[in-house]
PDB file of C-alpha atoms in Angstrom:
ATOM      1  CA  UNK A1148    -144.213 -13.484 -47.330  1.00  0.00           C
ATOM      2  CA  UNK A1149    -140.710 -12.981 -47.485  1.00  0.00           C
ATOM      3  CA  UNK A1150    -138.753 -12.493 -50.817  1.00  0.00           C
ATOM      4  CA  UNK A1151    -135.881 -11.548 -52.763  1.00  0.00           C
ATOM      5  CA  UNK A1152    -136.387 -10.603 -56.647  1.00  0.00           C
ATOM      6  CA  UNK A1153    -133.986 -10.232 -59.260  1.00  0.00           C
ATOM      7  CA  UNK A1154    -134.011  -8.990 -62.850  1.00  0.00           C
ATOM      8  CA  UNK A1155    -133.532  -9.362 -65.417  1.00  0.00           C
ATOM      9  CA  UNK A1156    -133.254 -13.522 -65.153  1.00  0.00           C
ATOM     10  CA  UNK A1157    -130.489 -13.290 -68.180  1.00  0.00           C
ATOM     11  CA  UNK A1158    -128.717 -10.830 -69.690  1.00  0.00           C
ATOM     12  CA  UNK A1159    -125.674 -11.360 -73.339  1.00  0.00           C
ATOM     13  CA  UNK A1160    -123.972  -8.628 -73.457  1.00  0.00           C
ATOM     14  CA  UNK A1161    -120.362  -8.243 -75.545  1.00  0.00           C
ATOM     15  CA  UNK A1162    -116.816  -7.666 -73.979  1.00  0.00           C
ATOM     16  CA  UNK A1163    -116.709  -3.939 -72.769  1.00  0.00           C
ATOM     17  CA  UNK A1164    -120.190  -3.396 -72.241  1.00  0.00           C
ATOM     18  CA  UNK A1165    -121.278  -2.303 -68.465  1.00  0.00           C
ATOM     19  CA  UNK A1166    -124.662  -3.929 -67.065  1.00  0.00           C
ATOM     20  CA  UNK A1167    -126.244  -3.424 -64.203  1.00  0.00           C
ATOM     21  CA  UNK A1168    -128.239  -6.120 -62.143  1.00  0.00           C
ATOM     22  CA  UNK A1169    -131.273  -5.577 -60.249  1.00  0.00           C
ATOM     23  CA  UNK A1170    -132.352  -7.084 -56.698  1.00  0.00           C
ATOM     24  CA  UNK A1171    -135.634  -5.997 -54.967  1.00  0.00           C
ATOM     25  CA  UNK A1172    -136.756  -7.526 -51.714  1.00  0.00           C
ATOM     26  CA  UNK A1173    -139.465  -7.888 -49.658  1.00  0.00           C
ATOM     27  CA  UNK A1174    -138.072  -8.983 -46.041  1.00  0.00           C
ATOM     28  CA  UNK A1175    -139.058  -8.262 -42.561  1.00  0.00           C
ATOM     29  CA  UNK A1176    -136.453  -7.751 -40.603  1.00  0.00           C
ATOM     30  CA  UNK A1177    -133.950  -6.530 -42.867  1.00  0.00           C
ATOM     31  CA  UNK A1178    -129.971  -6.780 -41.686  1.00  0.00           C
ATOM     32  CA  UNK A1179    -128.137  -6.799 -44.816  1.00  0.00           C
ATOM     33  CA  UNK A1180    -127.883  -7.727 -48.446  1.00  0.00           C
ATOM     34  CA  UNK A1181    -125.239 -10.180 -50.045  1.00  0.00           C
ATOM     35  CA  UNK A1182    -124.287 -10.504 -53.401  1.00  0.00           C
ATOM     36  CA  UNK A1183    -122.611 -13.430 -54.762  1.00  0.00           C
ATOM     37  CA  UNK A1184    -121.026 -15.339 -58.369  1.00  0.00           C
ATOM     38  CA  UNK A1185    -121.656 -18.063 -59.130  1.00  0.00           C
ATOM     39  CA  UNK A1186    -120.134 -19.986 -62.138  1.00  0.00           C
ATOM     40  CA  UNK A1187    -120.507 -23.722 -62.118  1.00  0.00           C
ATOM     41  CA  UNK A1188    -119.585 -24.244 -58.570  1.00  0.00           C
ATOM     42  CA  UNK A1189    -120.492 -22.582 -55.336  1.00  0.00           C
ATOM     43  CA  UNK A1190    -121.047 -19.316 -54.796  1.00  0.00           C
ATOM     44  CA  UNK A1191    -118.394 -17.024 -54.219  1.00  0.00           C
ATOM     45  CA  UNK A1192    -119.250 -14.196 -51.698  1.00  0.00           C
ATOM     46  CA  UNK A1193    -118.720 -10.660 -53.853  1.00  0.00           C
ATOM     47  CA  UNK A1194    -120.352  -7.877 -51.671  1.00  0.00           C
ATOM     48  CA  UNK A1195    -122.281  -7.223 -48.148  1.00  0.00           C
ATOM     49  CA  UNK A1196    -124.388  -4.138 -48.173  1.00  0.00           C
ATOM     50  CA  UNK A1197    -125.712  -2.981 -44.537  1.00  0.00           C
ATOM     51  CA  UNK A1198    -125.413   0.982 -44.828  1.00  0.00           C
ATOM     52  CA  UNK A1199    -127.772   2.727 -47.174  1.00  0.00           C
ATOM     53  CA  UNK A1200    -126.017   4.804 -50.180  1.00  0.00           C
ATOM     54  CA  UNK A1201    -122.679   3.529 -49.015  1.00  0.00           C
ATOM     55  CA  UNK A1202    -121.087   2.329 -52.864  1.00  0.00           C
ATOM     56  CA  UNK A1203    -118.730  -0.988 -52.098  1.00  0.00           C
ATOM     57  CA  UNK A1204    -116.513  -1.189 -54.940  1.00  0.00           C
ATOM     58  CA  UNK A1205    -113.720  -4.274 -55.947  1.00  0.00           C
ATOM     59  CA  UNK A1206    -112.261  -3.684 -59.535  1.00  0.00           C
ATOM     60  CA  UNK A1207    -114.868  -3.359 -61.956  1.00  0.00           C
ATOM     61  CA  UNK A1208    -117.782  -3.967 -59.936  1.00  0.00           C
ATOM     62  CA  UNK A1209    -119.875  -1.968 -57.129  1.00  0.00           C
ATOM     63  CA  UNK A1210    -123.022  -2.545 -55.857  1.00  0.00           C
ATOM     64  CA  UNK A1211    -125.348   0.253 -53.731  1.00  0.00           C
ATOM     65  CA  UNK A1212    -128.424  -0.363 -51.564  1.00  0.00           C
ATOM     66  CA  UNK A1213    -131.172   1.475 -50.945  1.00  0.00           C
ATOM     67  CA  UNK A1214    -133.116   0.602 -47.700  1.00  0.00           C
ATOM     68  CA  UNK A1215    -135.792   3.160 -48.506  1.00  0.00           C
ATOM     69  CA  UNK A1216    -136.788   1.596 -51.920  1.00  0.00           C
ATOM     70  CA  UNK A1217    -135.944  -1.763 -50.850  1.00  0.00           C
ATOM     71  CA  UNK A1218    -133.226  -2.874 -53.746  1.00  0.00           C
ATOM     72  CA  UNK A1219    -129.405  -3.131 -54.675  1.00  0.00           C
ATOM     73  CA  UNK A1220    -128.060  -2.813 -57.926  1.00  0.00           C
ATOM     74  CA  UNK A1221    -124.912  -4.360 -59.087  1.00  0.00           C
ATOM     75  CA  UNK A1222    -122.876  -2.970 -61.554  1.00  0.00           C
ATOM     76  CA  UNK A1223    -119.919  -4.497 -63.935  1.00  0.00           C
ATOM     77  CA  UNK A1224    -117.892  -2.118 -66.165  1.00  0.00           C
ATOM     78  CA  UNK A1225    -115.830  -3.428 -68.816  1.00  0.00           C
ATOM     79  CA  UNK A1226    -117.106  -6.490 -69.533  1.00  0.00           C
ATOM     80  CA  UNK A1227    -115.179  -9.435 -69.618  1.00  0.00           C
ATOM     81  CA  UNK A1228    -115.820 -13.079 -70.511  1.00  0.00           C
ATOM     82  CA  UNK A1229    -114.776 -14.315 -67.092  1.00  0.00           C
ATOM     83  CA  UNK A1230    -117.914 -12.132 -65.776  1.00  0.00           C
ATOM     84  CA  UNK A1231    -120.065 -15.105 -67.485  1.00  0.00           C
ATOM     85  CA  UNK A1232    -121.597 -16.241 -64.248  1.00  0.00           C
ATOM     86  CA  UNK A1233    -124.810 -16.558 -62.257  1.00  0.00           C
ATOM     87  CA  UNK A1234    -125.156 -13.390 -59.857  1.00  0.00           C
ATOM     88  CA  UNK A1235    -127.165 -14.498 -56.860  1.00  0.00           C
ATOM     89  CA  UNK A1236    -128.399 -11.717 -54.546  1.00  0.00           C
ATOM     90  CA  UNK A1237    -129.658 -12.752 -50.529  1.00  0.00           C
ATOM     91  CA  UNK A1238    -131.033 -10.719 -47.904  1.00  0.00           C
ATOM     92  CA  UNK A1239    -129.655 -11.852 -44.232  1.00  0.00           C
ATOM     93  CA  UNK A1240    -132.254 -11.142 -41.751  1.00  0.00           C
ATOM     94  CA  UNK A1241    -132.137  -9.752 -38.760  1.00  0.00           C
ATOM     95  CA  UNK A1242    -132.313 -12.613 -36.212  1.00  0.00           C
ATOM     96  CA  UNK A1243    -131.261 -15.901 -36.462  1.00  0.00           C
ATOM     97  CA  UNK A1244    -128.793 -15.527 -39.949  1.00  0.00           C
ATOM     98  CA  UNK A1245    -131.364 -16.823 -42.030  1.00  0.00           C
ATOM     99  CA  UNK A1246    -131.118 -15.609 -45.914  1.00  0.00           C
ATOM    100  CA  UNK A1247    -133.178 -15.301 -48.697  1.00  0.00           C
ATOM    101  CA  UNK A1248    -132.051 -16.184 -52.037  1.00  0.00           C
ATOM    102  CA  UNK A1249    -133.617 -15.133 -54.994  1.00  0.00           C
ATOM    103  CA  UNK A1250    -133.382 -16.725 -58.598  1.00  0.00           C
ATOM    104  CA  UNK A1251    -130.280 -15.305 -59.808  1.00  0.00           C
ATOM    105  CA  UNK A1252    -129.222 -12.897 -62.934  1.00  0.00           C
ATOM    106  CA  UNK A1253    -127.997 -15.205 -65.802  1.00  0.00           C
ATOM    107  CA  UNK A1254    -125.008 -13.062 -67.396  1.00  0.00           C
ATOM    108  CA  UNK A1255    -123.260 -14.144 -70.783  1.00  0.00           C
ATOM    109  CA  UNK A1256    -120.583 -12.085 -72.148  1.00  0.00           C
ATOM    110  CA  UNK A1257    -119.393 -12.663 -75.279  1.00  0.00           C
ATOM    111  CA  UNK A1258    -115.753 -12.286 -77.082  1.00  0.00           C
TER     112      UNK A1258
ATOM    113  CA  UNK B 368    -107.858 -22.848 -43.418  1.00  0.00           C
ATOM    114  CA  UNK B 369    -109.405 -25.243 -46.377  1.00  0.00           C
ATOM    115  CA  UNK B 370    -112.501 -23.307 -46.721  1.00  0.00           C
ATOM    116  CA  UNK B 371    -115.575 -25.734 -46.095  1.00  0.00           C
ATOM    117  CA  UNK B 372    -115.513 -29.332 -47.371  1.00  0.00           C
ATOM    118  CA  UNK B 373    -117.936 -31.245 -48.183  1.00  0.00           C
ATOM    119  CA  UNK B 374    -118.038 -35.712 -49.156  1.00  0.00           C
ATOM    120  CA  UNK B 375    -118.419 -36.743 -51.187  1.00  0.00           C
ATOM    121  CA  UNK B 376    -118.445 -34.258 -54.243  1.00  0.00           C
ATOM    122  CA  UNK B 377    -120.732 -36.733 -56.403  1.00  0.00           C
ATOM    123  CA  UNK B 378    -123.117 -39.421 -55.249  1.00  0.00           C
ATOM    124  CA  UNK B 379    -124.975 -42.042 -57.793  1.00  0.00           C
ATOM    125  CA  UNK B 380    -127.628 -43.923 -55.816  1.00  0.00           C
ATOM    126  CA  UNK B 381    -130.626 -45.930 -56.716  1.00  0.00           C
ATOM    127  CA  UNK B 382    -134.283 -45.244 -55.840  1.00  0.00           C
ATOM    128  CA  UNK B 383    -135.129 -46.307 -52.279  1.00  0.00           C
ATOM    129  CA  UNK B 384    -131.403 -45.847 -50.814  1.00  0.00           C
ATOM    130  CA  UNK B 385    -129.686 -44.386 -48.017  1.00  0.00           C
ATOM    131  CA  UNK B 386    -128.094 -41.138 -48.731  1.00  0.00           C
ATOM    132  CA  UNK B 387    -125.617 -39.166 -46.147  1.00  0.00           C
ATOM    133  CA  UNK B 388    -123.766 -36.011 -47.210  1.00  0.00           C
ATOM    134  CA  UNK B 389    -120.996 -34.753 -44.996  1.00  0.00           C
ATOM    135  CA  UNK B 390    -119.739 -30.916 -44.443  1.00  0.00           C
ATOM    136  CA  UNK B 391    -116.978 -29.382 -42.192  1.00  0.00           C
ATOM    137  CA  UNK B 392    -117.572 -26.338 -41.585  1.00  0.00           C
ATOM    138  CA  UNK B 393    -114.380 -23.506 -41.242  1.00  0.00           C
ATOM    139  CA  UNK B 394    -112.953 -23.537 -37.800  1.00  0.00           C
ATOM    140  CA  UNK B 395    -114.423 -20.910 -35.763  1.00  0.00           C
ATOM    141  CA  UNK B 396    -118.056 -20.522 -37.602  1.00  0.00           C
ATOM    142  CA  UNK B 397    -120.864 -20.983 -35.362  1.00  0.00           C
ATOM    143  CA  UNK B 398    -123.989 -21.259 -38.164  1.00  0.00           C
ATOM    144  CA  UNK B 399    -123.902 -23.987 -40.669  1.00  0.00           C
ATOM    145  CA  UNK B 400    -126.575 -24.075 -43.524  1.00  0.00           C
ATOM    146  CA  UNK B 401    -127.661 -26.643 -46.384  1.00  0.00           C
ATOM    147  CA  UNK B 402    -129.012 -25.958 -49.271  1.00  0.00           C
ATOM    148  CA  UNK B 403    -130.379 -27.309 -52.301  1.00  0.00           C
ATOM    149  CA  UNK B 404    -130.155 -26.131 -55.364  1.00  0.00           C
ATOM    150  CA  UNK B 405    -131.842 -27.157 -59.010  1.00  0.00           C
ATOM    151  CA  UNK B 406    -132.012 -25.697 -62.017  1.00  0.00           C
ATOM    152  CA  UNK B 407    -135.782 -25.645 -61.520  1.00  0.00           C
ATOM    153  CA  UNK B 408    -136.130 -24.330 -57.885  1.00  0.00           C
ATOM    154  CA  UNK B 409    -133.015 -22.262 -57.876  1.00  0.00           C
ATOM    155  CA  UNK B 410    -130.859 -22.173 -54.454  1.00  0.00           C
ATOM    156  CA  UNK B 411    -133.309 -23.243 -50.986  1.00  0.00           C
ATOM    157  CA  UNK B 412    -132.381 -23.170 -47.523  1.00  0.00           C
ATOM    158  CA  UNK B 413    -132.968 -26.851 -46.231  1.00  0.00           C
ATOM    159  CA  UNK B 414    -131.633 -26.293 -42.820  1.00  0.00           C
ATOM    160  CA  UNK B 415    -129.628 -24.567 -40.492  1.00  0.00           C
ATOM    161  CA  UNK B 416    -127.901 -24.860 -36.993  1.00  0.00           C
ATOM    162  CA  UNK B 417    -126.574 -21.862 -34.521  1.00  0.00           C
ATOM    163  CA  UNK B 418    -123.627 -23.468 -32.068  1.00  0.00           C
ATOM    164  CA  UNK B 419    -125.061 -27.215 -33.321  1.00  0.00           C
ATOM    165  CA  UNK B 420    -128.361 -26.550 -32.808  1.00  0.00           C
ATOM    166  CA  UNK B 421    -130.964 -27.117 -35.510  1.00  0.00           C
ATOM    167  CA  UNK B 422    -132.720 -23.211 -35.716  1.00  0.00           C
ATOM    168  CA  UNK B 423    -135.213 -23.784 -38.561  1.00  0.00           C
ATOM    169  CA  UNK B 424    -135.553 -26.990 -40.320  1.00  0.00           C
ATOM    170  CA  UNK B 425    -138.949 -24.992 -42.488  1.00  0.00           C
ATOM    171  CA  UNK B 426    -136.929 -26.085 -45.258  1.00  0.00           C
ATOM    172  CA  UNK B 427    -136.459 -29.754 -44.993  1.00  0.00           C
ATOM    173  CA  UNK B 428    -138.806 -30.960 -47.737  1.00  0.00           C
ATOM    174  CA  UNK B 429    -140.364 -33.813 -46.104  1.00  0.00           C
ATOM    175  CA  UNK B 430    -139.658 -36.733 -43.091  1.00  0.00           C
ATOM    176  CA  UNK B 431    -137.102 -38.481 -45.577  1.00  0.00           C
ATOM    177  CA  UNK B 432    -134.445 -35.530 -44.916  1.00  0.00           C
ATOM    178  CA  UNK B 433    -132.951 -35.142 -41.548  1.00  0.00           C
ATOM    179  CA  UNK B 434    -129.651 -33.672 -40.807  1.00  0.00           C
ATOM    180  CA  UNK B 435    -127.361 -33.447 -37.421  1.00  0.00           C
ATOM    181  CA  UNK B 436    -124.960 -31.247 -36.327  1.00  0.00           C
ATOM    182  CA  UNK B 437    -123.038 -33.480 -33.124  1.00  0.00           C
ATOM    183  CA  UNK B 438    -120.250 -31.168 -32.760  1.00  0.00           C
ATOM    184  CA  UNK B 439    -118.612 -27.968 -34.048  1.00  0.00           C
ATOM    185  CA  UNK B 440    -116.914 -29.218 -36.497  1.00  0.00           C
ATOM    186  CA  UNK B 441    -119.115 -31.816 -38.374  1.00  0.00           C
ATOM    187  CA  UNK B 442    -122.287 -32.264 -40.108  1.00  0.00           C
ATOM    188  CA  UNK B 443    -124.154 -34.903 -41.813  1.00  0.00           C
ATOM    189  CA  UNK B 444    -127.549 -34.527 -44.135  1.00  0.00           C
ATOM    190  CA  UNK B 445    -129.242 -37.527 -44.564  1.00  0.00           C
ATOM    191  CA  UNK B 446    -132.014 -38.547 -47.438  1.00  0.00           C
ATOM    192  CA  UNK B 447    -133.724 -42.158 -46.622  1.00  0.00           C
ATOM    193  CA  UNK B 448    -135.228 -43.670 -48.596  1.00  0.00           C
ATOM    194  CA  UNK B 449    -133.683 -41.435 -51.644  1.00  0.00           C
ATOM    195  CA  UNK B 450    -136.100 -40.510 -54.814  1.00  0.00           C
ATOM    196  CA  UNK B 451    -135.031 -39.390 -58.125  1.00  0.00           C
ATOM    197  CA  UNK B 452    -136.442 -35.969 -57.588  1.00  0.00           C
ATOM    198  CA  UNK B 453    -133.690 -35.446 -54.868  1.00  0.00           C
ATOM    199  CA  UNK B 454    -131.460 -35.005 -57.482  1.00  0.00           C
ATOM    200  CA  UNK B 455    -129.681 -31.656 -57.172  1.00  0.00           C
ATOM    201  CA  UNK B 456    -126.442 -30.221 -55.840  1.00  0.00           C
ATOM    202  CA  UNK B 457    -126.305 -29.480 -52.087  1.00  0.00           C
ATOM    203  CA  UNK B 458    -124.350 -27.563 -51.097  1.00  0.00           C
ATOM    204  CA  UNK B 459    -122.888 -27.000 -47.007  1.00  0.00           C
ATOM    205  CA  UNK B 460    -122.313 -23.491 -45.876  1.00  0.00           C
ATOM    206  CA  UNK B 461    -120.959 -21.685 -42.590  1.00  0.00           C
ATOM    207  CA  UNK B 462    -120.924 -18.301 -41.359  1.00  0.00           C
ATOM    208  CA  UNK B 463    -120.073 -16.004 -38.350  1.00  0.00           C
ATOM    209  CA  UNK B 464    -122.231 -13.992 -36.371  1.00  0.00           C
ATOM    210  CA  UNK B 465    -121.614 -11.064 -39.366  1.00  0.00           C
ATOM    211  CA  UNK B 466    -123.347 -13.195 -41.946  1.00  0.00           C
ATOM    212  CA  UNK B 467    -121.322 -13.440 -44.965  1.00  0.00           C
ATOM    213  CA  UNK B 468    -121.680 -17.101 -45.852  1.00  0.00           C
ATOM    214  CA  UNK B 469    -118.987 -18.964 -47.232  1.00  0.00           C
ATOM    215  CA  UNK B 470    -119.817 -22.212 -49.418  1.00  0.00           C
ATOM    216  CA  UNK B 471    -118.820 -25.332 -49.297  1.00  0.00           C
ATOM    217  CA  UNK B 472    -118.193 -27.292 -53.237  1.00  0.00           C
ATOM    218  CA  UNK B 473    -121.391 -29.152 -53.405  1.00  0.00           C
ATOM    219  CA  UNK B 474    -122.349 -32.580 -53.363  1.00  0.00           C
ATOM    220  CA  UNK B 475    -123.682 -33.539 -56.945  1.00  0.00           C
ATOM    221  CA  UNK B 476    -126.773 -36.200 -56.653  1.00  0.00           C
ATOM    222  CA  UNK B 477    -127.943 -38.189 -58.444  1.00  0.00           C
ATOM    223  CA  UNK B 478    -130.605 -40.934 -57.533  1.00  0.00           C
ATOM    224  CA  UNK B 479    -131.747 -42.994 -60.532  1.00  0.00           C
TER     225      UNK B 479
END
């Protein structure tokens, strides 16, 4: 059975800190993995990884994939109370655009 | 463009009603997805359509959801009769043939 894991399911950390989110998946048919933010609204598209080892950065935060061990990793440097949000990771499959969500990385950062 | 939009944003029904949520998807996206989302389930894939045809439907809890897609540019999930454990935010979504998904703001239910 498909699936998309993420850990840990919440993280506090303190303005300045850097974290680093998890996402392991189990999907046939791999095509690429999407990370998004959400805070309490939709998701807001932040990354698509396709390429193994390729780093995407924007600002403070980057994200790698590795097809080989099956997971991505998103990091955030420099913490900063807007980065409160729930980090959602999918994996788009090959055929038909279908994704897999999995249960998202609670992150609290506080003043 | 406006980005996907979704009617209405909140919905306050009673048990045993008719429910239809509405999404317009960006101009030029040929997949459109629903989802459902609760704090208890997390995000789910309800449906989705390639070029307004329904693709999987796996998702559609039970015969009380159906949703149509009767042209490019419209949508329409329906929930009859509604139950209070259809309470959740759904959300619309479209994409391109590349995948990323952009999201529509949600339609906040709440069936009582």
């Amino acid at each position: 059975e498909d699936k998309v894991v993420q850990s840990p399911l919440s993280l506090v950390v303190h303005e300045g800190d850097t974290v680093t989110l998890n996402c392991s998946y189990e999907v046939t048919n791999f095509r690429s993995l999407l990370w998004y933010k959400q805070e309490k609204k939709a998701p807001t598209f932040l990354f698509m990884l396709t390429s193994s080892g390729i780093e995407k950065k924007s600002g403070r935060l980057s994200s790698i994939l590795d097809k080989k061990e099956l997971f991505s990793i998103l990091n955030i440097t420099a913490t900063q109370t807007g980065d409160s949000a729930v980090y959602l990771c999918a994996v788009l499959h090959l055929t038909g655009n279908q994704f897999y969500f999995g249960t998202g990385t609670s992150l609290t950062v506080i003043p | 463009d406006a980005g996907v939009i979704q009617s209405p944003r909140h919905e306050v029904t009673e048990m045993g009603q008719e429910v239809t949520l509405r999404c317009k998807p960006i101009s030029g996206h040929d997949y459109l997805f629903w989802y459902r989302q609760t704090m208890m389930r997390g995000l789910e894939l309800l449906i989705y359509f390639n070029n307004n045809v329904p693709i999987d439907d796996s998702g559609m809890p039970e015969d009380r959801f159906s949703a149509k897609m009767p042209n490019a540019s419209f949508s329409t999930l329906k929930i009859q009769p509604s139950e209070p454990r259809d309470s959740a935010v759904y959300f619309c979504a479209s994409s391109t043939t590349t995948g990323e998904q952009f999201f529509g703001p949600g339609t906040r239910l709440t069936v009582l």
